[in-house]
Amino acid sequence: MTGTGPHNPLRTRLRALRPAAFGADPSGERWERIKRSPNFSDGVFQNPVGARTRPSGGSMIEFAKIYFRKEARARRSPVGLVPLHTTTLADLAREPASGLRLTWMGHSSVLAEIDGRRVLFDPVWGERCSPFPFAGPKRLHPVPVPLAALGPVDVVVISHDHYDHLDLPSIRALASTDTVFAVPLGVGAHLEHWGVPADRLHELDWNESAQVAGLRLTATPARHFCGRGIRNQQHTLWASWAVAGPEHRVYHSGDTGYFPGFKDIGAEHGPFDATMIQIGAYSEYWPDIHMTPAEGMRAHLDLQGGEPSGAMLPIHWGTFNLAPHPWAEPGEHTVAAAAAEGAPVALPRPGEPFEPTAERVPSELWWRAAAPAPAQGRATSGDKGSSPEVAPTA
């Protein structure tokens, strides 16, 4: 039907008026490929199981009352400075003894060193996860190290196009290097718009793989949504990722609600030496698109074939205020969930490299030094709380 796709003439004219951070709509052969995807129907990408992506009607009003309550706002940010690891670059200069090392940079950004290769997941070095430099969620702690100081990266992996996972300043900085990018189907339109050459893009549908520098990267299903503009067109895919080297395997969840497909991903691509699992920005108002810490631990166990093996690294918390739950609650609830299952969980400070297969992984409850009083972040509200991304994507 004329005028219904992302490439219609009116939308083309409007593109020139929107901020660069909004990215670009898929068009041409990319749009044709999207329409052929088995995960695309009725004009949008579909979740593996149904998902409500935002509160609506009365629940939106109720959520707003909770979110903007003064005492609740105070609990959503740390007090004082968030403890950071101070020797990141010196530590990274030494080769990992095991061949596998992870460095959580905050939120969902992780540098994974796998069998001599370097993979950077969801790099967000910007000051705000927002299309605007003057508004939107601001960092609660500095990045542990400058992006340029990290050195060469073999591949950058993007889980989806929300602002707290796909950051324009970071992508532009990385576009000036020789790294290649692995992204879900449709997301390549944003990266090309920002200067990434098409020949450095691997754009994958769910269950498709690419070989990069001896690593096998597979886009695996997730239960979430997409969008960077005022209107959410659902024309870019979201994904989790399985990355396998000659000796080690890791998994990055991106953003996702819990769904039975974790068992299938684990059976096909696991078990994993480490999983990086989203455990923050959950809410009873959108239970289908972000996992609670308990659900994150359940997903980790599913990915490991039901066994409490491999280290789980909690991600998507501590760096941005995206949710009405207390700032430190995801960390506390993850520790409790891990203890209940007898599963190993790694608790590095932002910037602290660790080797998941080592005898010991970081275990200090570092956030308690900055958690608002009096509960020290150990909330009793259960796994409730939170908001997805900044307003234009929510």
CSV table of C-alpha atoms in Angstrom, one decimal:
chain,number,residue,atom,x,y,z
A,1,MET,CA,0.0,0.0,0.0
A,2,THR,CA,1.4,3.4,-1.0
A,3,GLY,CA,2.8,5.4,1.9
A,4,THR,CA,2.7,2.7,4.5
A,5,GLY,CA,6.4,1.7,4.7
A,6,PRO,CA,9.4,3.5,6.3
A,7,HIS,CA,10.4,4.7,2.9
A,8,ASN,CA,7.3,6.7,1.9
A,9,PRO,CA,7.9,10.3,0.5
A,10,LEU,CA,6.4,12.2,3.5
A,11,ARG,CA,8.5,10.2,6.0
A,12,THR,CA,11.6,10.8,3.8
A,13,ARG,CA,11.0,14.6,4.0
A,14,LEU,CA,10.5,14.4,7.8
A,15,ARG,CA,13.8,12.5,8.3
A,16,ALA,CA,15.8,15.6,7.5
A,17,LEU,CA,14.1,17.5,10.4
A,18,ARG,CA,14.8,15.1,13.2
A,19,PRO,CA,17.9,14.9,15.4
A,20,ALA,CA,20.7,12.7,14.2
A,21,ALA,CA,20.4,10.6,17.4
A,22,PHE,CA,17.0,9.4,16.1
A,23,GLY,CA,18.9,7.4,13.5
A,24,ALA,CA,17.5,6.3,10.2
A,25,ASP,CA,14.6,4.1,9.1
A,26,PRO,CA,15.3,0.9,7.2
A,27,SER,CA,14.9,1.3,3.5
A,28,GLY,CA,15.8,-0.4,0.2
A,29,GLU,CA,17.1,-3.9,0.3
A,30,ARG,CA,17.3,-3.7,4.1
A,31,TRP,CA,13.5,-3.0,4.3
A,32,GLU,CA,12.8,-5.9,1.8
A,33,ARG,CA,14.9,-8.2,3.9
A,34,ILE,CA,12.9,-7.2,7.0
A,35,LYS,CA,9.6,-7.9,5.3
A,36,ARG,CA,10.9,-11.4,4.5
A,37,SER,CA,11.9,-12.1,8.1
A,38,PRO,CA,9.9,-14.9,9.8
A,39,ASN,CA,9.8,-12.7,12.8
A,40,PHE,CA,8.1,-9.8,11.0
A,41,SER,CA,4.4,-9.8,10.4
A,42,ASP,CA,1.5,-7.2,10.4
A,43,GLY,CA,4.1,-4.5,9.6
A,44,VAL,CA,6.2,-5.0,12.8
A,45,PHE,CA,8.7,-7.3,14.4
A,46,GLN,CA,7.0,-9.7,16.8
A,47,ASN,CA,8.1,-11.1,20.1
A,48,PRO,CA,8.6,-14.9,20.6
A,49,VAL,CA,5.7,-14.7,23.1
A,50,GLY,CA,3.3,-11.8,23.6
A,51,ALA,CA,4.6,-8.8,25.5
A,52,ARG,CA,3.1,-5.6,26.9
A,53,THR,CA,5.7,-2.9,26.4
A,54,ARG,CA,4.4,0.0,28.5
A,55,PRO,CA,1.8,0.9,31.1
A,56,SER,CA,-1.4,2.4,29.7
A,57,GLY,CA,-4.6,4.1,30.9
A,58,GLY,CA,-5.1,4.0,34.6
A,59,SER,CA,-1.9,2.0,35.2
A,60,MET,CA,0.1,4.9,33.6
A,61,ILE,CA,-1.4,7.4,36.0
A,62,GLU,CA,-0.7,5.0,39.0
A,63,PHE,CA,2.8,4.5,37.8
A,64,ALA,CA,3.4,8.3,37.4
A,65,LYS,CA,2.3,8.9,41.0
A,66,ILE,CA,4.8,6.3,42.3
A,67,TYR,CA,7.6,7.3,40.0
A,68,PHE,CA,7.5,11.0,40.9
A,69,ARG,CA,6.9,10.6,44.7
A,70,LYS,CA,9.6,12.6,46.5
A,71,GLU,CA,10.8,9.9,48.9
A,72,ALA,CA,10.8,7.3,46.1
A,73,ARG,CA,13.0,9.5,43.9
A,74,ALA,CA,15.6,9.8,46.7
A,75,ARG,CA,16.0,6.0,46.8
A,76,ARG,CA,16.6,5.7,43.1
A,77,SER,CA,20.0,7.3,43.2
A,78,PRO,CA,23.1,6.5,45.1
A,79,VAL,CA,24.4,8.7,47.9
A,80,GLY,CA,28.0,9.9,47.5
A,81,LEU,CA,30.3,8.4,44.9
A,82,VAL,CA,29.7,4.9,43.3
A,83,PRO,CA,32.8,2.9,44.0
A,84,LEU,CA,34.7,2.3,40.7
A,85,HIS,CA,37.7,0.0,40.0
A,86,THR,CA,40.7,2.3,39.6
A,87,THR,CA,43.3,0.2,37.7
A,88,THR,CA,41.2,-1.1,34.8
A,89,LEU,CA,43.7,-0.3,32.0
A,90,ALA,CA,46.7,-1.7,33.9
A,91,ASP,CA,44.7,-4.9,34.6
A,92,LEU,CA,43.6,-5.2,30.9
A,93,ALA,CA,47.2,-4.9,29.8
A,94,ARG,CA,47.8,-8.4,31.2
A,95,GLU,CA,46.6,-11.4,29.3
A,96,PRO,CA,43.8,-13.3,31.0
A,97,ALA,CA,45.3,-16.5,32.3
A,98,SER,CA,42.2,-18.6,31.5
A,99,GLY,CA,41.6,-17.0,28.0
A,100,LEU,CA,38.3,-15.5,29.1
A,101,ARG,CA,37.8,-12.2,30.9
A,102,LEU,CA,34.9,-9.8,31.4
A,103,THR,CA,34.9,-6.1,32.3
A,104,TRP,CA,31.6,-4.5,33.2
A,105,MET,CA,31.8,-0.9,32.3
A,106,GLY,CA,28.4,-0.1,33.8
A,107,HIS,CA,24.8,-0.7,32.7
A,108,SER,CA,24.9,-3.2,29.8
A,109,SER,CA,28.3,-2.3,28.5
A,110,VAL,CA,30.8,-5.2,28.8
A,111,LEU,CA,34.2,-5.8,27.3
A,112,ALA,CA,34.6,-9.5,26.8
A,113,GLU,CA,38.1,-10.9,26.0
A,114,ILE,CA,37.5,-14.4,24.5
A,115,ASP,CA,40.3,-16.6,23.3
A,116,GLY,CA,42.5,-13.7,22.2
A,117,ARG,CA,39.7,-11.6,20.7
A,118,ARG,CA,37.9,-8.6,22.1
A,119,VAL,CA,34.1,-8.1,21.9
A,120,LEU,CA,32.4,-4.9,23.2
A,121,PHE,CA,28.8,-5.3,24.0
A,122,ASP,CA,26.3,-2.4,24.0
A,123,PRO,CA,29.0,0.4,24.4
A,124,VAL,CA,27.4,3.4,26.1
A,125,TRP,CA,30.0,6.0,27.0
A,126,GLY,CA,27.7,9.0,26.6
A,127,GLU,CA,26.7,11.2,29.5
A,128,ARG,CA,22.9,10.6,28.9
A,129,CYS,CA,20.9,7.8,27.4
A,130,SER,CA,18.8,10.2,25.5
A,131,PRO,CA,18.5,11.8,22.0
A,132,PHE,CA,19.2,15.2,23.6
A,133,PRO,CA,22.4,16.4,25.5
A,134,PHE,CA,20.3,18.5,27.9
A,135,ALA,CA,17.6,16.1,29.0
A,136,GLY,CA,17.1,12.4,29.8
A,137,PRO,CA,18.6,10.0,32.3
A,138,LYS,CA,22.1,11.0,33.3
A,139,ARG,CA,25.0,8.9,34.4
A,140,LEU,CA,25.1,8.1,38.1
A,141,HIS,CA,28.8,7.3,37.9
A,142,PRO,CA,31.6,8.1,35.4
A,143,VAL,CA,32.7,5.6,32.8
A,144,PRO,CA,35.6,3.6,34.4
A,145,VAL,CA,38.0,4.3,31.4
A,146,PRO,CA,37.8,6.4,28.3
A,147,LEU,CA,36.5,4.6,25.2
A,148,ALA,CA,39.6,5.5,23.2
A,149,ALA,CA,41.9,4.1,25.9
A,150,LEU,CA,40.4,0.6,25.5
A,151,GLY,CA,42.5,-0.1,22.5
A,152,PRO,CA,41.5,-2.3,19.5
A,153,VAL,CA,38.2,-4.1,19.6
A,154,ASP,CA,37.5,-6.9,17.1
A,155,VAL,CA,33.7,-6.6,17.1
A,156,VAL,CA,31.1,-4.4,18.7
A,157,VAL,CA,27.8,-6.2,19.4
A,158,ILE,CA,24.5,-4.2,19.8
A,159,SER,CA,21.5,-5.8,21.3
A,160,HIS,CA,18.8,-3.3,20.2
A,161,ASP,CA,18.4,0.4,19.4
A,162,HIS,CA,17.2,1.9,22.6
A,163,TYR,CA,19.3,4.9,23.8
A,164,ASP,CA,20.8,3.1,26.8
A,165,HIS,CA,22.2,0.4,24.5
A,166,LEU,CA,22.9,2.2,21.2
A,167,ASP,CA,24.7,5.4,21.9
A,168,LEU,CA,25.4,7.9,19.1
A,169,PRO,CA,28.6,9.4,20.5
A,170,SER,CA,30.1,5.9,21.2
A,171,ILE,CA,29.2,4.6,17.8
A,172,ARG,CA,30.7,7.6,16.0
A,173,ALA,CA,33.9,7.1,18.0
A,174,LEU,CA,34.0,3.4,17.2
A,175,ALA,CA,33.2,4.1,13.5
A,176,SER,CA,36.6,5.8,13.2
A,177,THR,CA,38.4,2.6,14.1
A,178,ASP,CA,38.7,-0.6,12.1
A,179,THR,CA,36.2,-2.6,14.3
A,180,VAL,CA,33.2,-4.4,12.7
A,181,PHE,CA,29.7,-4.4,14.1
A,182,ALA,CA,27.2,-7.2,14.8
A,183,VAL,CA,23.7,-5.9,15.1
A,184,PRO,CA,20.1,-7.1,14.9
A,185,LEU,CA,18.2,-6.8,11.6
A,186,GLY,CA,17.3,-3.2,10.8
A,187,VAL,CA,19.7,-1.6,13.3
A,188,GLY,CA,22.3,-1.3,10.6
A,189,ALA,CA,20.3,1.7,9.2
A,190,HIS,CA,21.2,3.7,12.2
A,191,LEU,CA,24.9,2.8,12.1
A,192,GLU,CA,25.2,3.6,8.4
A,193,HIS,CA,23.5,6.9,9.0
A,194,TRP,CA,26.2,7.7,11.6
A,195,GLY,CA,29.1,6.8,9.4
A,196,VAL,CA,29.7,3.0,9.8
A,197,PRO,CA,30.5,1.6,6.3
A,198,ALA,CA,28.2,-1.2,5.2
A,199,ASP,CA,31.1,-3.6,4.6
A,200,ARG,CA,31.8,-3.5,8.4
A,201,LEU,CA,28.3,-4.5,9.4
A,202,HIS,CA,26.9,-8.0,10.1
A,203,GLU,CA,23.2,-7.5,10.4
A,204,LEU,CA,21.4,-10.6,11.7
A,205,ASP,CA,18.0,-12.0,12.1
A,206,TRP,CA,17.3,-14.3,15.1
A,207,ASN,CA,19.2,-17.6,14.8
A,208,GLU,CA,21.6,-16.2,12.2
A,209,SER,CA,25.3,-16.3,12.8
A,210,ALA,CA,28.4,-14.5,11.6
A,211,GLN,CA,32.1,-15.4,11.9
A,212,VAL,CA,34.3,-12.6,13.0
A,213,ALA,CA,38.0,-13.0,13.9
A,214,GLY,CA,37.6,-16.6,14.8
A,215,LEU,CA,34.5,-16.0,16.9
A,216,ARG,CA,30.9,-17.2,16.0
A,217,LEU,CA,28.3,-14.6,16.9
A,218,THR,CA,24.7,-15.6,16.9
A,219,ALA,CA,21.7,-13.3,17.3
A,220,THR,CA,19.3,-15.2,19.6
A,221,PRO,CA,15.7,-14.3,20.5
A,222,ALA,CA,14.7,-11.9,23.2
A,223,ARG,CA,11.4,-10.5,24.5
A,224,HIS,CA,11.5,-6.7,24.2
A,225,PHE,CA,10.8,-3.9,21.7
A,226,CYS,CA,12.6,-1.2,19.8
A,227,GLY,CA,12.5,2.4,18.6
A,228,ARG,CA,14.3,5.7,18.9
A,229,GLY,CA,11.8,8.2,17.5
A,230,ILE,CA,8.6,9.8,18.8
A,231,ARG,CA,6.7,7.0,17.2
A,232,ASN,CA,7.7,3.3,17.7
A,233,GLN,CA,7.5,1.7,14.3
A,234,GLN,CA,8.9,-1.7,15.5
A,235,HIS,CA,11.0,-1.9,12.3
A,236,THR,CA,14.3,-2.9,14.0
A,237,LEU,CA,14.8,-6.2,15.7
A,238,TRP,CA,16.0,-6.7,19.3
A,239,ALA,CA,18.2,-9.7,20.2
A,240,SER,CA,20.3,-11.5,22.8
A,241,TRP,CA,23.7,-12.8,21.7
A,242,ALA,CA,25.7,-16.0,22.0
A,243,VAL,CA,29.4,-15.7,21.2
A,244,ALA,CA,31.6,-18.8,20.9
A,245,GLY,CA,35.4,-18.9,20.5
A,246,PRO,CA,37.6,-22.0,20.1
A,247,GLU,CA,37.6,-22.6,23.9
A,248,HIS,CA,34.9,-20.4,25.6
A,249,ARG,CA,31.3,-19.3,25.2
A,250,VAL,CA,29.4,-16.3,26.6
A,251,TYR,CA,25.9,-15.0,26.4
A,252,HIS,CA,24.6,-11.4,26.6
A,253,SER,CA,20.9,-11.0,27.2
A,254,GLY,CA,20.4,-7.5,26.0
A,255,ASP,CA,17.0,-6.4,27.4
A,256,THR,CA,14.4,-9.0,27.7
A,257,GLY,CA,11.5,-10.3,29.7
A,258,TYR,CA,11.6,-13.9,30.8
A,259,PHE,CA,10.3,-16.4,28.3
A,260,PRO,CA,10.7,-20.2,27.8
A,261,GLY,CA,13.1,-19.7,24.9
A,262,PHE,CA,16.1,-19.4,27.2
A,263,LYS,CA,16.1,-23.2,27.5
A,264,ASP,CA,16.2,-23.5,23.7
A,265,ILE,CA,19.1,-21.0,23.4
A,266,GLY,CA,21.0,-22.9,26.1
A,267,ALA,CA,20.4,-26.2,24.4
A,268,GLU,CA,21.6,-24.9,21.0
A,269,HIS,CA,24.5,-22.6,22.0
A,270,GLY,CA,25.4,-23.4,25.7
A,271,PRO,CA,26.3,-24.2,28.2
A,272,PHE,CA,28.2,-20.9,28.7
A,273,ASP,CA,31.3,-20.1,30.7
A,274,ALA,CA,29.5,-16.8,31.6
A,275,THR,CA,26.2,-15.1,31.1
A,276,MET,CA,25.6,-11.4,31.2
A,277,ILE,CA,22.0,-11.1,32.4
A,278,GLN,CA,19.7,-8.0,32.6
A,279,ILE,CA,18.4,-7.7,36.2
A,280,GLY,CA,17.4,-4.0,36.5
A,281,ALA,CA,14.7,-1.6,35.3
A,282,TYR,CA,12.0,-4.1,36.0
A,283,SER,CA,8.4,-3.2,37.0
A,284,GLU,CA,5.0,-4.7,37.6
A,285,TYR,CA,3.8,-2.1,35.1
A,286,TRP,CA,5.8,-3.8,32.2
A,287,PRO,CA,6.5,-7.3,33.5
A,288,ASP,CA,7.0,-8.7,30.0
A,289,ILE,CA,10.0,-6.8,28.7
A,290,HIS,CA,12.5,-6.6,31.6
A,291,MET,CA,13.4,-9.4,34.0
A,292,THR,CA,13.4,-9.1,37.8
A,293,PRO,CA,16.6,-10.4,39.5
A,294,ALA,CA,14.8,-13.7,40.3
A,295,GLU,CA,13.8,-14.1,36.7
A,296,GLY,CA,17.3,-13.2,35.6
A,297,MET,CA,18.6,-16.1,37.7
A,298,ARG,CA,16.0,-18.4,36.3
A,299,ALA,CA,17.1,-17.4,32.8
A,300,HIS,CA,20.7,-18.1,33.7
A,301,LEU,CA,19.8,-21.6,34.9
A,302,ASP,CA,17.7,-22.2,31.8
A,303,LEU,CA,20.7,-21.2,29.6
A,304,GLN,CA,22.9,-23.7,31.6
A,305,GLY,CA,20.6,-26.6,31.1
A,306,GLY,CA,19.2,-26.3,34.6
A,307,GLU,CA,22.6,-26.5,36.3
A,308,PRO,CA,24.0,-23.8,38.6
A,309,SER,CA,27.2,-23.6,36.5
A,310,GLY,CA,29.1,-20.8,34.9
A,311,ALA,CA,29.2,-17.3,36.4
A,312,MET,CA,26.3,-14.9,36.0
A,313,LEU,CA,27.3,-11.2,35.6
A,314,PRO,CA,24.3,-8.9,36.5
A,315,ILE,CA,23.9,-6.1,34.0
A,316,HIS,CA,21.5,-3.2,33.2
A,317,TRP,CA,21.6,-1.6,36.6
A,318,GLY,CA,23.5,0.9,38.8
A,319,THR,CA,24.4,3.4,36.0
A,320,PHE,CA,21.2,5.1,35.0
A,321,ASN,CA,18.0,5.9,36.9
A,322,LEU,CA,15.4,4.2,34.6
A,323,ALA,CA,13.1,2.7,37.2
A,324,PRO,CA,11.1,3.4,40.3
A,325,HIS,CA,12.8,0.6,42.3
A,326,PRO,CA,15.6,1.6,44.7
A,327,TRP,CA,19.0,2.0,43.1
A,328,ALA,CA,20.7,-0.9,44.9
A,329,GLU,CA,17.7,-3.3,44.9
A,330,PRO,CA,18.7,-5.2,41.8
A,331,GLY,CA,22.1,-6.1,43.3
A,332,GLU,CA,20.6,-7.2,46.6
A,333,HIS,CA,17.9,-9.3,45.0
A,334,THR,CA,20.4,-10.9,42.6
A,335,VAL,CA,22.5,-12.0,45.6
A,336,ALA,CA,19.5,-13.4,47.3
A,337,ALA,CA,18.4,-15.3,44.1
A,338,ALA,CA,21.9,-16.7,43.6
A,339,ALA,CA,22.1,-17.9,47.2
A,340,ALA,CA,18.7,-19.6,46.9
A,341,GLU,CA,19.8,-21.5,43.8
A,342,GLY,CA,23.4,-22.2,44.9
A,343,ALA,CA,24.6,-20.5,41.7
A,344,PRO,CA,27.8,-18.4,41.3
A,345,VAL,CA,27.3,-14.7,40.6
A,346,ALA,CA,30.0,-12.2,39.8
A,347,LEU,CA,29.7,-8.8,41.5
A,348,PRO,CA,32.5,-6.6,40.0
A,349,ARG,CA,32.6,-2.9,40.6
A,350,PRO,CA,32.3,-1.0,37.3
A,351,GLY,CA,35.6,-1.3,35.5
A,352,GLU,CA,36.8,-4.4,37.4
A,353,PRO,CA,38.0,-7.1,35.1
A,354,PHE,CA,37.5,-10.7,36.2
A,355,GLU,CA,37.9,-14.2,34.8
A,356,PRO,CA,34.6,-16.1,35.1
A,357,THR,CA,36.2,-19.6,35.1
A,358,ALA,CA,38.7,-18.7,37.9
A,359,GLU,CA,38.3,-20.2,41.3
A,360,ARG,CA,37.0,-16.9,42.8
A,361,VAL,CA,35.0,-14.1,41.2
A,362,PRO,CA,34.3,-10.7,42.7
A,363,SER,CA,31.8,-11.0,45.5
A,364,GLU,CA,32.0,-7.8,47.5
A,365,LEU,CA,28.6,-6.0,47.9
A,366,TRP,CA,30.2,-2.8,46.9
A,367,TRP,CA,27.0,-0.8,46.3
A,368,ARG,CA,26.2,-0.8,50.0
A,369,ALA,CA,28.7,2.0,50.5
A,370,ALA,CA,26.6,4.3,48.2
A,371,ALA,CA,23.1,3.0,48.8
A,372,PRO,CA,20.6,5.4,50.3
A,373,ALA,CA,19.9,5.0,54.0
A,374,PRO,CA,18.3,3.5,56.0
A,375,ALA,CA,17.8,0.2,54.1
A,376,GLN,CA,21.2,0.1,52.5
A,377,GLY,CA,19.4,-0.8,49.3
A,378,ARG,CA,17.9,-4.0,50.7
A,379,ALA,CA,14.3,-3.2,49.8
A,380,THR,CA,11.4,-5.2,51.0
A,381,SER,CA,9.0,-4.4,48.2
A,382,GLY,CA,9.7,-7.6,46.2
A,383,ASP,CA,10.8,-7.6,42.6
A,384,LYS,CA,8.7,-4.6,41.6
A,385,GLY,CA,9.6,-1.2,40.3
A,386,SER,CA,10.8,0.4,37.2
A,387,SER,CA,10.6,2.0,33.8
A,388,PRO,CA,12.0,1.0,30.4
A,389,GLU,CA,14.0,3.5,28.4
A,390,VAL,CA,13.8,7.2,28.1
A,391,ALA,CA,10.4,8.6,27.0
A,392,PRO,CA,10.9,8.6,23.2
A,393,THR,CA,11.6,4.8,23.2
A,394,ALA,CA,9.3,3.7,26.0
